[in-house]
Amino acid sequence: MRQLILAADLGATKILTAVLDSSGRILIQEKSPTPYDQEPVKVLEQICASLLGLQQQVGQEGDRVMGAAAAVPGPLSFPAAVMLDSPNLGWKEVPVRDIMTEGLGMPVIVEKDTNMAALGAYYFGSTPFSPNLIYITVSTGVGGGLILDGRLYRGQAGGAGEIGHMVVERNGPVCGCGRRGCLEAVAAGRVLARRVEQMRAGGWGADMDLGPGPWGARELGEAARRGDRAALAVVRETTQFLGQAIANLVNLFNPQLVVLGGSVAQGWRDLISSSLDEQVRSLAFPLNARDLRIEFTDLGEAIGLLGCLAAVLHKERGPGIN
Ligand SMILES: [Zn+2]
């Protein structure tokens, strides 16, 4: 008898829905762009409809659905799973769990996307069950999830892990959260184009062959590999900001593993991995850096779905879900 899990990952740019089996195999998956012209309730209902449709397509006689889980952007209040005021989606006070539980007709575990990804890395990463693990995504935005002593750490109200809003540049650029100088305001995918403009305005762009844009992480990465000075400068500066933030986390939490994911981090892996490692080690306490490994996840965009699976499988027994 197959045990099936329904999983959804709602991101700022795309929505993934999938049916997985209990071994972590994705049996069927659907991807669609995140709509910004619809009410949150409608978007969540569409996610539920997609999940039920996928289940119908892949289902066989005798299958049992073990449960459903969804990864959604924060801030997400805990334990109510209400999305409070998401700077990435522009949603306010959305009771995600209630809406999805009604839409699917079964209980749904709802967790902040970066926490789900941390669970994915913890259970399905290259070094499973590393008890002290920090997951960091550098994508459209920057976020994180903390596994401390083998448990997901949510903090008092559910707000832990907001690594993207650590201040790394006092009086720096305005962030989506309304404050200034957050890591996300200087290192996220969505601010790369603005930073290229600034480089050009500052005289860096004379020999740039980037073309008219728009520039995303991929275009900048390609230009940096060709030796473009402005692109290299943006990549280097991003690495420094990330390194500074990670070193602060390493000094605070002494993790064994820092796992990087997200389209920017993964797309730039060859460009930043060794310099990021150097940066962090030069800024962290030697004791804290002694056992530290910084990895780029191989789970790709499935990491959130695998986290959803882990959340369902381990909700009653394993560490990580409490
Ligand atoms: Zn911020």
mmCIF file of C-alpha atoms and ligand atoms in Angstrom:
data_model
loop_
_atom_site.group_PDB
_atom_site.id
_atom_site.type_symbol
_atom_site.label_atom_id
_atom_site.label_comp_id
_atom_site.label_asym_id
_atom_site.label_seq_id
_atom_site.Cartn_x
_atom_site.Cartn_y
_atom_site.Cartn_z
ATOM 1 C CA MET A 1 0.000 0.000 0.000
ATOM 2 C CA ARG A 2 1.414 3.353 -0.977
ATOM 3 C CA GLN A 3 1.420 6.189 1.511
ATOM 4 C CA LEU A 4 0.947 9.506 -0.241
ATOM 5 C CA ILE A 5 1.670 13.019 0.956
ATOM 6 C CA LEU A 6 0.256 16.171 -0.618
ATOM 7 C CA ALA A 7 2.768 19.016 -0.565
ATOM 8 C CA ALA A 8 2.679 22.643 -1.686
ATOM 9 C CA ASP A 9 5.380 25.291 -1.780
ATOM 10 C CA LEU A 10 4.072 28.811 -2.279
ATOM 11 C CA GLY A 11 6.884 31.139 -3.294
ATOM 12 C CA ALA A 12 7.114 34.768 -4.344
ATOM 13 C CA THR A 13 7.615 33.826 -7.994
ATOM 14 C CA LYS A 14 6.241 30.296 -8.348
ATOM 15 C CA ILE A 15 3.954 27.741 -6.777
ATOM 16 C CA LEU A 16 4.918 24.067 -6.621
ATOM 17 C CA THR A 17 2.352 21.415 -5.846
ATOM 18 C CA ALA A 18 3.186 17.731 -5.676
ATOM 19 C CA VAL A 19 2.245 14.286 -4.503
ATOM 20 C CA LEU A 20 5.097 12.360 -2.884
ATOM 21 C CA ASP A 21 5.388 8.870 -1.516
ATOM 22 C CA SER A 22 6.755 8.250 1.954
ATOM 23 C CA SER A 23 10.272 7.504 0.644
ATOM 24 C CA GLY A 24 10.613 11.050 -0.679
ATOM 25 C CA ARG A 25 9.902 10.281 -4.320
ATOM 26 C CA ILE A 26 7.956 12.982 -6.125
ATOM 27 C CA LEU A 27 5.287 11.059 -8.034
ATOM 28 C CA ILE A 28 3.813 14.033 -9.813
ATOM 29 C CA GLN A 29 4.390 17.765 -9.678
ATOM 30 C CA GLU A 30 2.913 20.961 -11.045
ATOM 31 C CA LYS A 31 4.540 24.377 -11.288
ATOM 32 C CA SER A 32 2.821 27.688 -11.955
ATOM 33 C CA PRO A 33 3.696 31.366 -11.579
ATOM 34 C CA THR A 34 2.476 33.044 -8.388
ATOM 35 C CA PRO A 35 -0.523 35.208 -9.306
ATOM 36 C CA TYR A 36 -0.559 38.745 -7.928
ATOM 37 C CA ASP A 37 -3.948 39.763 -9.289
ATOM 38 C CA GLN A 38 -6.032 37.441 -7.124
ATOM 39 C CA GLU A 39 -7.278 37.346 -3.572
ATOM 40 C CA PRO A 40 -5.188 35.168 -1.239
ATOM 41 C CA VAL A 41 -8.177 32.895 -0.586
ATOM 42 C CA LYS A 42 -8.522 32.221 -4.320
ATOM 43 C CA VAL A 43 -4.811 31.444 -4.679
ATOM 44 C CA LEU A 44 -4.927 29.011 -1.753
ATOM 45 C CA GLU A 45 -8.076 27.367 -3.135
ATOM 46 C CA GLN A 46 -6.322 26.899 -6.474
ATOM 47 C CA ILE A 47 -3.396 25.263 -4.685
ATOM 48 C CA CYS A 48 -5.820 22.862 -3.000
ATOM 49 C CA ALA A 49 -7.542 22.124 -6.321
ATOM 50 C CA SER A 50 -4.175 21.426 -7.914
ATOM 51 C CA LEU A 51 -3.208 19.027 -5.100
ATOM 52 C CA LEU A 52 -6.494 17.135 -5.333
ATOM 53 C CA GLY A 53 -6.180 16.993 -9.128
ATOM 54 C CA LEU A 54 -2.645 15.598 -8.899
ATOM 55 C CA GLN A 55 -3.764 13.053 -6.336
ATOM 56 C CA GLN A 56 -6.487 11.887 -8.715
ATOM 57 C CA GLN A 57 -4.039 11.605 -11.595
ATOM 58 C CA VAL A 58 -1.473 9.543 -9.715
ATOM 59 C CA GLY A 59 -3.699 7.703 -7.259
ATOM 60 C CA GLN A 60 -4.129 3.938 -7.353
ATOM 61 C CA GLU A 61 -6.425 1.485 -5.670
ATOM 62 C CA GLY A 62 -5.424 1.087 -2.035
ATOM 63 C CA ASP A 63 -3.342 4.273 -1.701
ATOM 64 C CA ARG A 64 -3.565 6.046 1.609
ATOM 65 C CA VAL A 65 -3.074 9.786 1.978
ATOM 66 C CA MET A 66 -0.968 10.271 5.118
ATOM 67 C CA GLY A 67 -1.403 13.990 5.248
ATOM 68 C CA ALA A 68 -0.823 17.345 3.646
ATOM 69 C CA ALA A 69 1.577 20.190 4.292
ATOM 70 C CA ALA A 70 2.307 23.589 2.825
ATOM 71 C CA ALA A 71 5.316 25.888 2.886
ATOM 72 C CA VAL A 72 4.386 29.572 2.710
ATOM 73 C CA PRO A 73 6.250 32.869 3.064
ATOM 74 C CA GLY A 74 6.443 34.447 6.505
ATOM 75 C CA PRO A 75 5.904 36.067 8.817
ATOM 76 C CA LEU A 76 3.681 33.252 9.986
ATOM 77 C CA SER A 77 2.331 33.323 13.505
ATOM 78 C CA PHE A 78 2.737 30.111 15.442
ATOM 79 C CA PRO A 79 0.820 27.962 16.319
ATOM 80 C CA ALA A 80 -2.124 29.529 14.442
ATOM 81 C CA ALA A 81 -0.372 29.532 11.033
ATOM 82 C CA VAL A 82 -1.779 32.917 10.070
ATOM 83 C CA MET A 83 0.298 34.780 7.502
ATOM 84 C CA LEU A 84 0.556 38.198 9.096
ATOM 85 C CA ASP A 85 1.907 40.736 6.636
ATOM 86 C CA SER A 86 4.050 39.153 3.966
ATOM 87 C CA PRO A 87 6.372 41.685 2.316
ATOM 88 C CA ASN A 88 6.969 39.203 -0.519
ATOM 89 C CA LEU A 89 3.342 38.459 -1.398
ATOM 90 C CA GLY A 90 1.603 41.571 -0.058
ATOM 91 C CA TRP A 91 -0.852 39.349 1.857
ATOM 92 C CA LYS A 92 -2.174 40.435 5.233
ATOM 93 C CA GLU A 93 -3.769 38.388 8.022
ATOM 94 C CA VAL A 94 -4.438 35.285 5.946
ATOM 95 C CA PRO A 95 -5.437 32.182 7.957
ATOM 96 C CA VAL A 96 -3.595 29.833 5.615
ATOM 97 C CA ARG A 97 -4.109 26.648 7.584
ATOM 98 C CA ASP A 98 -7.869 27.135 8.007
ATOM 99 C CA ILE A 99 -8.392 27.935 4.330
ATOM 100 C CA MET A 100 -6.305 24.983 3.130
ATOM 101 C CA THR A 101 -7.772 22.542 5.645
ATOM 102 C CA GLU A 102 -11.199 23.417 4.319
ATOM 103 C CA GLY A 103 -10.031 23.288 0.697
ATOM 104 C CA LEU A 104 -8.456 19.849 1.049
ATOM 105 C CA GLY A 105 -10.904 18.380 3.526
ATOM 106 C CA MET A 106 -8.066 17.200 5.764
ATOM 107 C CA PRO A 107 -5.706 18.765 8.312
ATOM 108 C CA VAL A 108 -2.821 20.660 6.728
ATOM 109 C CA ILE A 109 0.505 21.368 8.399
ATOM 110 C CA VAL A 110 1.509 24.909 7.475
ATOM 111 C CA GLU A 111 5.018 26.128 8.106
ATOM 112 C CA LYS A 112 7.131 29.067 7.022
ATOM 113 C CA ASP A 113 8.817 28.197 3.701
ATOM 114 C CA THR A 114 12.336 28.575 5.013
ATOM 115 C CA ASN A 115 11.550 26.396 8.037
ATOM 116 C CA MET A 116 10.154 23.733 5.703
ATOM 117 C CA ALA A 117 13.322 23.939 3.614
ATOM 118 C CA ALA A 118 15.436 23.589 6.787
ATOM 119 C CA LEU A 119 13.486 20.408 7.564
ATOM 120 C CA GLY A 120 14.081 19.212 3.998
ATOM 121 C CA ALA A 121 17.820 19.775 4.442
ATOM 122 C CA TYR A 122 17.768 18.124 7.865
ATOM 123 C CA TYR A 123 16.028 14.932 6.756
ATOM 124 C CA PHE A 124 17.030 14.627 3.100
ATOM 125 C CA GLY A 125 20.271 16.627 2.726
ATOM 126 C CA SER A 126 23.744 15.241 2.073
ATOM 127 C CA THR A 127 24.402 14.906 5.818
ATOM 128 C CA PRO A 128 21.045 13.987 7.316
ATOM 129 C CA PHE A 129 20.296 14.627 10.986
ATOM 130 C CA SER A 130 23.014 17.215 11.574
ATOM 131 C CA PRO A 131 21.588 18.418 14.876
ATOM 132 C CA ASN A 132 22.665 22.034 14.477
ATOM 133 C CA LEU A 133 21.858 23.227 11.005
ATOM 134 C CA ILE A 134 21.137 26.631 9.547
ATOM 135 C CA TYR A 135 19.424 26.810 6.193
ATOM 136 C CA ILE A 136 19.726 30.015 4.185
ATOM 137 C CA THR A 137 17.962 30.718 0.925
ATOM 138 C CA VAL A 138 19.184 33.453 -1.376
ATOM 139 C CA SER A 139 16.541 33.809 -4.012
ATOM 140 C CA THR A 140 14.014 36.563 -4.821
ATOM 141 C CA GLY A 141 14.385 37.313 -1.108
ATOM 142 C CA VAL A 142 16.708 36.048 1.619
ATOM 143 C CA GLY A 143 15.467 33.845 4.433
ATOM 144 C CA GLY A 144 16.493 31.153 6.827
ATOM 145 C CA GLY A 145 15.512 28.342 9.116
ATOM 146 C CA LEU A 146 17.194 27.082 12.272
ATOM 147 C CA ILE A 147 17.486 23.490 13.454
ATOM 148 C CA LEU A 148 18.953 23.605 16.942
ATOM 149 C CA ASP A 149 19.658 20.461 18.945
ATOM 150 C CA GLY A 150 17.700 18.471 16.357
ATOM 151 C CA ARG A 151 14.555 20.549 16.575
ATOM 152 C CA LEU A 152 13.122 23.258 14.416
ATOM 153 C CA TYR A 153 13.495 26.513 16.312
ATOM 154 C CA ARG A 154 10.568 28.860 15.709
ATOM 155 C CA GLY A 155 11.158 31.345 18.509
ATOM 156 C CA GLN A 156 8.501 32.716 20.839
ATOM 157 C CA ALA A 157 5.906 33.735 18.226
ATOM 158 C CA GLY A 158 7.143 31.956 15.112
ATOM 159 C CA GLY A 159 9.461 34.677 13.878
ATOM 160 C CA ALA A 160 12.859 33.010 14.323
ATOM 161 C CA GLY A 161 15.156 32.582 11.353
ATOM 162 C CA GLU A 162 14.538 35.934 9.670
ATOM 163 C CA ILE A 163 18.100 36.023 8.481
ATOM 164 C CA GLY A 164 17.178 38.240 5.537
ATOM 165 C CA HIS A 165 16.353 41.026 7.955
ATOM 166 C CA MET A 166 19.609 40.986 9.869
ATOM 167 C CA VAL A 167 21.049 44.464 9.430
ATOM 168 C CA VAL A 168 24.342 44.248 7.572
ATOM 169 C CA GLU A 169 24.660 47.835 6.352
ATOM 170 C CA ARG A 170 23.582 50.567 8.702
ATOM 171 C CA ASN A 171 21.581 53.218 6.788
ATOM 172 C CA GLY A 172 21.757 50.975 3.734
ATOM 173 C CA PRO A 173 19.016 50.675 1.119
ATOM 174 C CA VAL A 174 15.363 50.389 2.153
ATOM 175 C CA CYS A 175 14.171 46.788 2.526
ATOM 176 C CA GLY A 176 10.757 45.326 1.664
ATOM 177 C CA CYS A 177 10.115 45.211 5.416
ATOM 178 C CA GLY A 178 10.388 49.012 5.598
ATOM 179 C CA ARG A 179 13.655 49.100 7.520
ATOM 180 C CA ARG A 180 17.099 49.859 6.121
ATOM 181 C CA GLY A 181 20.229 47.863 5.443
ATOM 182 C CA CYS A 182 18.797 44.343 5.828
ATOM 183 C CA LEU A 183 20.688 41.486 4.177
ATOM 184 C CA GLU A 184 17.721 41.050 1.847
ATOM 185 C CA ALA A 185 17.984 44.686 0.736
ATOM 186 C CA VAL A 186 21.559 44.197 -0.468
ATOM 187 C CA ALA A 187 21.874 40.522 -1.424
ATOM 188 C CA ALA A 188 18.509 39.280 -2.746
ATOM 189 C CA GLY A 189 17.781 38.422 -6.352
ATOM 190 C CA ARG A 190 15.275 41.223 -6.667
ATOM 191 C CA VAL A 191 17.815 43.971 -5.849
ATOM 192 C CA LEU A 192 20.562 42.789 -8.203
ATOM 193 C CA ALA A 193 19.319 44.892 -11.134
ATOM 194 C CA ARG A 194 19.302 48.026 -8.974
ATOM 195 C CA ARG A 195 22.840 47.321 -7.836
ATOM 196 C CA VAL A 196 24.039 46.971 -11.423
ATOM 197 C CA GLU A 197 22.486 50.384 -12.142
ATOM 198 C CA GLN A 198 24.350 51.825 -9.169
ATOM 199 C CA MET A 199 27.600 50.310 -10.404
ATOM 200 C CA ARG A 200 27.040 51.830 -13.821
ATOM 201 C CA ALA A 201 26.193 55.226 -12.334
ATOM 202 C CA GLY A 202 29.379 55.018 -10.290
ATOM 203 C CA GLY A 203 31.502 54.607 -13.409
ATOM 204 C CA TRP A 204 31.984 50.862 -13.123
ATOM 205 C CA GLY A 205 29.988 50.034 -16.186
ATOM 206 C CA ALA A 206 32.144 51.438 -18.960
ATOM 207 C CA ASP A 207 33.365 48.047 -20.093
ATOM 208 C CA MET A 208 30.222 46.172 -19.180
ATOM 209 C CA ASP A 209 28.801 43.831 -21.758
ATOM 210 C CA LEU A 210 25.639 43.031 -19.845
ATOM 211 C CA GLY A 211 23.307 44.597 -22.358
ATOM 212 C CA PRO A 212 20.262 46.630 -21.479
ATOM 213 C CA GLY A 213 18.793 44.215 -18.918
ATOM 214 C CA PRO A 214 16.777 43.213 -17.041
ATOM 215 C CA TRP A 215 19.555 41.502 -15.144
ATOM 216 C CA GLY A 216 18.895 38.642 -12.870
ATOM 217 C CA ALA A 217 21.261 36.323 -11.064
ATOM 218 C CA ARG A 218 21.795 34.230 -14.184
ATOM 219 C CA GLU A 219 22.808 37.147 -16.437
ATOM 220 C CA LEU A 220 25.076 38.582 -13.755
ATOM 221 C CA GLY A 221 26.662 35.206 -13.095
ATOM 222 C CA GLU A 222 27.367 34.698 -16.793
ATOM 223 C CA ALA A 223 28.864 38.177 -17.088
ATOM 224 C CA ALA A 224 31.018 37.574 -14.003
ATOM 225 C CA ARG A 225 32.323 34.336 -15.529
ATOM 226 C CA ARG A 226 33.265 36.300 -18.634
ATOM 227 C CA GLY A 227 35.249 38.640 -16.410
ATOM 228 C CA ASP A 228 32.896 41.618 -16.484
ATOM 229 C CA ARG A 229 34.195 43.959 -13.775
ATOM 230 C CA ALA A 230 30.863 45.366 -12.600
ATOM 231 C CA ALA A 231 29.232 41.942 -12.455
ATOM 232 C CA LEU A 232 32.225 40.582 -10.547
ATOM 233 C CA ALA A 233 31.999 43.516 -8.139
ATOM 234 C CA VAL A 234 28.302 42.811 -7.464
ATOM 235 C CA VAL A 235 28.998 39.109 -6.910
ATOM 236 C CA ARG A 236 31.938 39.904 -4.613
ATOM 237 C CA GLU A 237 29.966 42.422 -2.585
ATOM 238 C CA THR A 238 27.031 40.003 -2.260
ATOM 239 C CA THR A 239 29.428 37.325 -1.014
ATOM 240 C CA GLN A 240 30.806 39.732 1.578
ATOM 241 C CA PHE A 241 27.357 40.612 2.907
ATOM 242 C CA LEU A 242 26.382 36.951 3.051
ATOM 243 C CA GLY A 243 29.678 36.029 4.703
ATOM 244 C CA GLN A 244 29.205 38.693 7.346
ATOM 245 C CA ALA A 245 25.672 37.511 8.135
ATOM 246 C CA ILE A 246 26.661 33.835 8.229
ATOM 247 C CA ALA A 247 29.652 34.555 10.494
ATOM 248 C CA ASN A 248 27.321 36.315 12.943
ATOM 249 C CA LEU A 249 25.045 33.270 12.924
ATOM 250 C CA VAL A 250 27.990 30.921 13.368
ATOM 251 C CA ASN A 251 29.162 32.888 16.381
ATOM 252 C CA LEU A 252 25.656 32.891 17.826
ATOM 253 C CA PHE A 253 24.599 29.282 17.183
ATOM 254 C CA ASN A 254 27.786 27.300 16.498
ATOM 255 C CA PRO A 255 26.160 25.155 13.788
ATOM 256 C CA GLN A 256 27.726 22.069 12.269
ATOM 257 C CA LEU A 257 26.176 22.744 8.905
ATOM 258 C CA VAL A 258 25.140 25.856 7.012
ATOM 259 C CA VAL A 259 23.133 24.884 3.940
ATOM 260 C CA LEU A 260 22.623 27.389 1.151
ATOM 261 C CA GLY A 261 19.774 27.145 -1.320
ATOM 262 C CA GLY A 262 17.722 29.388 -3.567
ATOM 263 C CA SER A 263 18.236 30.375 -7.172
ATOM 264 C CA VAL A 264 20.895 33.030 -6.558
ATOM 265 C CA ALA A 265 23.033 30.925 -4.221
ATOM 266 C CA GLN A 266 22.752 27.843 -6.405
ATOM 267 C CA GLY A 267 23.285 29.718 -9.658
ATOM 268 C CA TRP A 268 26.430 31.355 -8.300
ATOM 269 C CA ARG A 269 27.780 28.332 -6.472
ATOM 270 C CA ASP A 270 30.968 28.128 -8.577
ATOM 271 C CA LEU A 271 31.535 31.876 -8.213
ATOM 272 C CA ILE A 272 31.050 32.269 -4.473
ATOM 273 C CA SER A 273 31.560 28.990 -2.608
ATOM 274 C CA SER A 274 35.281 29.255 -1.817
ATOM 275 C CA SER A 275 35.292 32.987 -1.086
ATOM 276 C CA LEU A 276 32.195 32.664 1.099
ATOM 277 C CA ASP A 277 33.867 29.913 3.086
ATOM 278 C CA GLU A 278 36.956 32.100 3.546
ATOM 279 C CA GLN A 279 34.871 35.105 4.547
ATOM 280 C CA VAL A 280 32.956 33.205 7.191
ATOM 281 C CA ARG A 281 36.054 31.575 8.652
ATOM 282 C CA SER A 282 37.900 34.881 8.805
ATOM 283 C CA LEU A 283 35.057 36.462 10.796
ATOM 284 C CA ALA A 284 33.887 33.570 13.003
ATOM 285 C CA PHE A 285 35.345 32.393 16.299
ATOM 286 C CA PRO A 286 37.839 29.572 15.613
ATOM 287 C CA LEU A 287 36.000 27.219 17.994
ATOM 288 C CA ASN A 288 32.690 27.918 16.258
ATOM 289 C CA ALA A 289 34.215 27.401 12.805
ATOM 290 C CA ARG A 290 36.104 24.231 13.785
ATOM 291 C CA ASP A 291 33.444 21.687 12.813
ATOM 292 C CA LEU A 292 31.579 23.972 10.455
ATOM 293 C CA ARG A 293 30.700 22.993 6.918
ATOM 294 C CA ILE A 294 29.075 25.324 4.435
ATOM 295 C CA GLU A 295 27.214 23.446 1.723
ATOM 296 C CA PHE A 296 25.040 24.231 -1.245
ATOM 297 C CA THR A 297 22.000 22.000 -1.273
ATOM 298 C CA ASP A 298 21.612 19.437 -4.039
ATOM 299 C CA LEU A 299 17.887 19.164 -3.413
ATOM 300 C CA GLY A 300 17.128 22.097 -5.713
ATOM 301 C CA GLU A 301 13.627 23.488 -5.707
ATOM 302 C CA ALA A 302 12.261 20.223 -4.260
ATOM 303 C CA ILE A 303 13.716 21.105 -0.841
ATOM 304 C CA GLY A 304 10.473 22.734 0.375
ATOM 305 C CA LEU A 305 8.342 19.810 -0.825
ATOM 306 C CA LEU A 306 10.669 17.376 0.957
ATOM 307 C CA GLY A 307 10.315 19.510 4.078
ATOM 308 C CA CYS A 308 6.532 19.176 3.758
ATOM 309 C CA LEU A 309 6.951 15.419 3.530
ATOM 310 C CA ALA A 310 9.161 15.391 6.630
ATOM 311 C CA ALA A 311 6.622 17.532 8.478
ATOM 312 C CA VAL A 312 3.900 14.974 7.781
ATOM 313 C CA LEU A 313 6.041 11.870 8.408
ATOM 314 C CA HIS A 314 7.530 13.099 11.649
ATOM 315 C CA LYS A 315 4.731 15.114 13.129
ATOM 316 C CA GLU A 316 4.112 12.666 15.915
ATOM 317 C CA ARG A 317 7.486 11.147 16.582
ATOM 318 C CA GLY A 318 10.612 12.636 15.070
ATOM 319 C CA PRO A 319 12.622 15.647 16.015
ATOM 320 C CA GLY A 320 12.094 18.822 14.127
ATOM 321 C CA ILE A 321 8.343 19.064 14.527
ATOM 322 C CA ASN A 322 7.315 20.224 17.933
HETATM 323 ZN ZN ZN B 1 14.185 43.890 6.089
#
